[in-house]
Amino acid sequence: MPALSDAQARAVIANYSKINNEANAQRDRTLLDTVEDGPMYAMSVSDYTETEGLPKADRKPYKPWSYDTSSAKLYIPRFTTGQNRWFATALSGEKGKDPSRIAVFAEQPKDKRWELVSVVDLDSTTLPDIALDKDGYATAVAATGNKQLAADADVLRTAVIDNFATGGTNTGTKVFDPTKASQQQIKVHDETTRKFGKLGTTVFAGGTNRFKDAYALKTSDGGALVLFAHTHTQTDAVAHSGLQINPDEDDNAWLHGIPRTSVTYTFVCSDAAAVPAKAAPSRLIGYTCARTDASGPPVGSAPTDRT
């Protein structure tokens, strides 16, 4: 049977917007936890933490917002009894605008609450063609270990991390066709690893990924839209003693303005890819990242030059 009805899904989205605004206005993590989970909750909490690290005078006033439920495109799969229920939806934050994000809401089995677990900003408003049955319902397929797909969530995750870590040299450019999203990840690698010149280095690597859940919907070409999460780190380090990294204001919550000899940032990200059924490259169609941590050894008291 379907995870829920069209009307119920739109009510879930509307309720999310309402509670999310209430939580955000007070940075109320407990209230937020009633409507968010997974990578989405981690990203939101990192926004709260970053804001709380700023001087009060520099904190921007909170502006309420909501998703436009009338224009939401719903992709509601059917599930059998006992299966965890979820649905995906393409959303716009502005009335009259085409959806520019794809989100996953999952029911938490323990308390039967529907919570937003993932949101991905898409490259374009042209979505993969999701296969719908005669009643308008989508088909969920396995996102991991699925031999019917050219790549599963684990392969996609490894390739995304490779885009950041090597500029796609090992698997990123083999698994993915060039798209705006994958090119952007490679650009982040290329530009960030050169930013210090001879004064320092930047190295990207995979981080401990707490968010293993992945979601997939069958597309009309027999492939799937796969939604997954990854975690990566970025370590900046000075080239030699006598140099220091000066944290900027947005890092205050974690680094407290104290100069460091190296800093490791952690990013939690949600990703979306269109994956073919046959052996061919996939297309990364969007990703969204948030810095969730930063740490590193403070410099000693010796005189320093600044990087």
Coordinates of C-alpha atoms in Angstrom, one line a residue:
M1 CA 0.0 0.0 0.0
P2 CA 1.2 3.6 -0.5
A3 CA 3.3 5.1 2.3
L4 CA 0.6 7.8 2.7
S5 CA -2.0 9.7 0.5
D6 CA -1.2 12.7 -1.6
A7 CA -3.1 14.9 0.9
Q8 CA -1.3 13.4 3.9
A9 CA 2.1 14.0 2.2
R10 CA 1.2 17.7 1.6
A11 CA 0.1 18.0 5.3
V12 CA 3.5 16.5 6.4
I13 CA 5.3 19.1 4.3
A14 CA 3.2 22.0 5.7
N15 CA 3.7 20.8 9.3
Y16 CA 7.4 20.5 8.7
S17 CA 7.6 24.2 7.5
K18 CA 5.5 25.4 10.5
I19 CA 7.6 23.5 13.2
N20 CA 10.9 24.2 11.5
N21 CA 10.2 28.0 11.6
E22 CA 9.3 27.7 15.3
A23 CA 12.5 25.8 16.1
N24 CA 14.7 28.0 13.9
A25 CA 13.5 31.2 15.5
Q26 CA 14.7 30.0 18.9
R27 CA 17.4 27.6 17.7
D28 CA 15.4 25.0 19.6
R29 CA 17.2 21.7 18.9
T30 CA 14.7 19.6 20.8
L31 CA 11.8 20.9 18.8
L32 CA 13.7 20.6 15.6
D33 CA 14.3 17.0 16.5
T34 CA 10.6 16.3 16.2
V35 CA 10.6 17.1 12.4
E36 CA 14.1 16.4 11.3
D37 CA 16.5 13.5 11.4
G38 CA 19.6 12.1 9.7
P39 CA 21.9 14.4 7.7
M40 CA 19.2 17.1 7.6
Y41 CA 19.2 17.4 11.4
A42 CA 23.0 17.4 11.5
M43 CA 23.1 20.3 9.0
S44 CA 20.5 22.4 10.7
V45 CA 22.2 22.0 14.1
S46 CA 25.5 23.1 12.6
D47 CA 23.7 26.2 11.3
Y48 CA 22.5 26.9 14.9
T49 CA 26.0 26.3 16.3
E50 CA 27.6 28.6 13.7
T51 CA 25.1 31.4 14.5
E52 CA 25.7 31.0 18.2
G53 CA 29.4 31.5 17.7
L54 CA 28.8 35.0 16.2
P55 CA 28.6 38.1 18.3
K56 CA 24.9 38.9 18.9
A57 CA 25.2 42.1 16.8
D58 CA 26.4 40.0 13.8
R59 CA 23.5 37.5 13.9
K60 CA 21.1 38.0 11.1
P61 CA 17.4 38.2 12.1
Y62 CA 15.5 35.0 11.4
K63 CA 13.2 35.2 8.4
P64 CA 10.3 32.7 8.4
W65 CA 9.8 30.7 5.2
S66 CA 7.8 27.7 3.9
Y67 CA 7.7 25.2 1.1
D68 CA 5.0 25.7 -1.4
T69 CA 2.9 22.6 -0.9
S70 CA 0.7 23.3 -3.9
S71 CA 3.6 23.1 -6.4
A72 CA 5.3 20.1 -4.6
K73 CA 5.8 17.1 -6.9
L74 CA 5.2 14.0 -4.8
Y75 CA 6.9 10.6 -5.3
I76 CA 5.1 8.3 -2.9
P77 CA 6.2 4.6 -3.1
R78 CA 4.1 1.6 -2.1
F79 CA 5.4 -0.5 0.8
T80 CA 4.5 -3.8 2.3
T81 CA 3.6 -4.2 6.0
G82 CA 6.7 -3.8 8.2
Q83 CA 8.8 -1.9 5.7
N84 CA 10.1 1.5 6.7
R85 CA 7.9 4.1 5.0
W86 CA 9.3 7.2 3.2
F87 CA 8.5 9.5 0.3
A88 CA 10.4 11.9 -1.9
T89 CA 9.2 15.3 -3.0
A90 CA 10.5 18.1 -5.3
L91 CA 10.0 21.4 -3.6
S92 CA 10.1 25.1 -4.2
G93 CA 10.5 27.7 -1.4
E94 CA 8.6 30.3 -3.5
K95 CA 5.1 30.2 -4.9
G96 CA 5.0 30.0 -8.7
K97 CA 8.6 28.9 -9.0
D98 CA 9.5 25.4 -10.3
P99 CA 10.8 23.0 -7.7
S100 CA 14.6 23.4 -7.2
R101 CA 15.1 20.9 -4.3
I102 CA 14.4 17.3 -3.8
A103 CA 13.7 16.1 -0.2
V104 CA 13.1 12.8 1.5
F105 CA 10.6 12.4 4.4
A106 CA 10.9 9.2 6.4
E107 CA 8.5 7.8 9.1
Q108 CA 10.3 7.1 12.4
P109 CA 9.0 3.7 13.3
K110 CA 9.3 4.3 17.1
D111 CA 6.9 7.3 17.4
K112 CA 5.3 7.2 13.9
R113 CA 6.4 10.7 13.2
W114 CA 7.3 11.9 9.7
E115 CA 10.6 13.7 9.7
L116 CA 12.7 15.4 7.0
V117 CA 15.9 13.4 6.6
S118 CA 17.5 14.9 3.4
V119 CA 17.3 17.9 1.1
V120 CA 19.4 18.3 -2.0
D121 CA 19.6 21.5 -4.0
L122 CA 19.3 20.5 -7.7
D123 CA 21.4 21.7 -10.6
S124 CA 18.2 22.4 -12.6
T125 CA 14.4 22.3 -12.3
T126 CA 14.4 19.4 -14.9
L127 CA 14.0 16.3 -12.7
P128 CA 14.7 12.7 -13.7
D129 CA 11.5 11.1 -15.1
I130 CA 10.3 9.0 -12.1
A131 CA 8.2 5.9 -13.1
L132 CA 4.7 6.2 -11.8
D133 CA 2.0 3.4 -11.8
K134 CA -1.5 3.9 -13.1
D135 CA -2.5 5.3 -9.7
G136 CA 0.3 7.8 -9.7
Y137 CA 2.5 6.0 -7.1
A138 CA 6.3 5.6 -7.4
T139 CA 8.3 2.4 -7.0
A140 CA 11.1 2.3 -4.3
V141 CA 14.1 0.1 -5.3
A142 CA 17.1 -0.9 -3.3
A143 CA 19.7 1.8 -3.1
T144 CA 22.5 -0.4 -1.9
G145 CA 23.6 -3.7 -3.3
N146 CA 21.3 -3.3 -6.3
K147 CA 22.7 -5.3 -9.2
Q148 CA 20.0 -3.9 -11.6
L149 CA 21.7 -0.5 -11.4
A150 CA 25.0 0.7 -12.9
A151 CA 26.1 2.0 -9.5
D152 CA 24.6 1.7 -6.0
A153 CA 24.7 4.3 -3.2
D154 CA 28.1 3.0 -1.9
V155 CA 29.8 3.4 -5.3
L156 CA 28.2 6.8 -5.8
R157 CA 29.3 7.9 -2.3
T158 CA 32.9 6.8 -3.0
A159 CA 32.9 8.6 -6.3
V160 CA 31.6 11.9 -4.7
I161 CA 34.3 11.8 -2.0
D162 CA 36.9 11.2 -4.8
N163 CA 35.7 14.3 -6.6
F164 CA 36.6 16.3 -3.4
A165 CA 39.7 14.2 -2.5
T166 CA 41.5 14.0 -5.9
G167 CA 39.4 16.1 -8.3
G168 CA 37.8 12.9 -9.6
T169 CA 41.0 11.2 -10.7
N170 CA 40.4 7.7 -9.2
T171 CA 36.6 7.0 -9.5
G172 CA 34.8 10.3 -9.6
T173 CA 35.1 11.0 -13.4
K174 CA 34.6 7.3 -14.2
V175 CA 31.4 6.9 -12.2
F176 CA 29.9 10.3 -13.2
D177 CA 29.4 12.0 -16.4
P178 CA 30.3 15.7 -16.2
T179 CA 27.4 17.7 -14.7
K180 CA 27.2 21.0 -13.0
A181 CA 27.2 19.3 -9.6
S182 CA 30.2 17.0 -10.2
Q183 CA 32.1 19.7 -11.9
Q184 CA 31.5 22.0 -8.9
Q185 CA 32.9 19.4 -6.5
I186 CA 36.0 19.0 -8.6
K187 CA 36.3 22.8 -8.7
V188 CA 36.1 22.9 -4.9
H189 CA 39.1 20.5 -4.8
D190 CA 41.1 22.3 -7.4
E191 CA 40.6 25.8 -6.0
T192 CA 40.8 24.9 -2.3
T193 CA 44.0 22.8 -2.6
R194 CA 45.7 25.8 -4.2
K195 CA 44.5 28.5 -2.0
F196 CA 47.6 28.8 0.3
G197 CA 50.1 28.6 -2.5
K198 CA 53.5 27.8 -0.9
L199 CA 52.4 28.8 2.6
G200 CA 50.2 25.8 3.3
T201 CA 48.4 22.7 2.1
T202 CA 44.8 21.5 1.9
V203 CA 43.9 17.8 1.8
F204 CA 40.3 16.4 1.4
A205 CA 39.4 12.9 2.6
G206 CA 36.4 10.8 3.4
G207 CA 35.1 11.2 7.0
T208 CA 33.2 8.9 9.3
N209 CA 29.7 8.7 7.7
R210 CA 27.0 8.2 10.3
F211 CA 24.3 8.5 7.7
K212 CA 24.1 5.2 5.8
D213 CA 20.4 5.3 4.9
A214 CA 19.9 5.8 1.1
Y215 CA 16.8 6.0 -0.9
A216 CA 16.1 5.1 -4.5
L217 CA 13.1 5.6 -6.9
K218 CA 12.7 3.7 -10.2
T219 CA 12.9 6.0 -13.2
S220 CA 11.0 5.5 -16.5
D221 CA 14.2 4.3 -18.3
G222 CA 14.7 1.4 -15.8
G223 CA 17.3 3.2 -13.8
A224 CA 16.9 5.0 -10.5
L225 CA 17.1 8.4 -8.8
V226 CA 19.4 7.6 -5.8
L227 CA 19.5 9.9 -2.7
F228 CA 22.3 9.3 -0.3
A229 CA 24.6 11.1 2.2
H230 CA 28.4 11.4 2.6
T231 CA 30.8 13.0 5.0
H232 CA 34.2 14.4 4.1
T233 CA 36.9 16.3 5.8
Q234 CA 39.1 19.2 4.7
T235 CA 42.5 19.6 6.5
D236 CA 44.3 23.0 6.1
A237 CA 47.9 23.1 7.4
V238 CA 50.7 25.6 7.4
A239 CA 53.8 24.7 5.4
H240 CA 56.3 25.4 8.2
S241 CA 56.5 26.7 11.7
G242 CA 56.2 30.5 12.1
L243 CA 53.0 30.5 10.0
Q244 CA 49.4 30.4 11.4
I245 CA 45.8 29.9 10.1
N246 CA 43.5 32.7 11.4
P247 CA 40.0 31.4 11.8
D248 CA 37.3 33.6 10.3
E249 CA 34.1 34.7 12.2
D250 CA 32.0 31.8 10.8
D251 CA 34.5 29.3 12.6
N252 CA 34.1 31.0 16.0
A253 CA 31.7 28.4 17.3
W254 CA 34.4 25.7 16.9
L255 CA 37.8 27.5 16.9
H256 CA 37.0 30.5 19.1
G257 CA 39.2 32.9 17.1
I258 CA 42.4 31.1 18.2
P259 CA 45.1 30.9 15.5
R260 CA 46.0 27.3 14.5
T261 CA 48.8 25.4 12.8
S262 CA 46.2 23.2 11.1
V263 CA 42.4 22.9 11.0
T264 CA 40.3 19.9 10.1
Y265 CA 36.8 20.8 9.0
T266 CA 34.1 18.1 8.8
F267 CA 31.2 18.4 6.2
V268 CA 28.0 16.4 6.1
C269 CA 26.4 16.4 2.7
S270 CA 23.3 15.1 0.9
D271 CA 23.6 14.0 -2.7
A272 CA 21.3 13.0 -5.6
A273 CA 22.2 11.0 -8.7
A274 CA 20.4 9.7 -11.7
V275 CA 21.7 6.2 -12.2
P276 CA 21.1 4.1 -15.4
A277 CA 20.2 0.4 -15.4
K278 CA 23.0 -0.4 -17.9
A279 CA 26.7 -0.1 -17.4
A280 CA 27.1 3.6 -18.1
P281 CA 28.1 6.7 -16.1
S282 CA 25.6 8.1 -13.6
R283 CA 24.8 11.8 -13.4
L284 CA 25.2 13.7 -10.1
I285 CA 22.3 16.2 -10.3
G286 CA 22.8 18.0 -7.0
Y287 CA 24.4 18.1 -3.6
T288 CA 24.2 20.2 -0.4
C289 CA 26.8 20.4 2.3
A290 CA 27.2 21.9 5.8
R291 CA 30.2 22.3 7.9
T292 CA 29.5 20.4 11.1
D293 CA 32.8 20.6 13.0
A294 CA 36.3 22.2 13.0
S295 CA 39.3 21.5 15.2
G296 CA 43.0 21.9 15.2
P297 CA 46.0 22.6 17.4
P298 CA 46.5 26.2 18.5
V299 CA 49.8 27.9 17.6
G300 CA 52.5 28.3 20.2
S301 CA 53.4 31.7 21.6
A302 CA 56.3 32.2 19.2
P303 CA 56.2 35.2 16.8
T304 CA 54.4 34.3 13.6
D305 CA 53.8 35.5 10.1
R306 CA 50.1 35.3 9.0
T307 CA 48.8 33.2 6.1

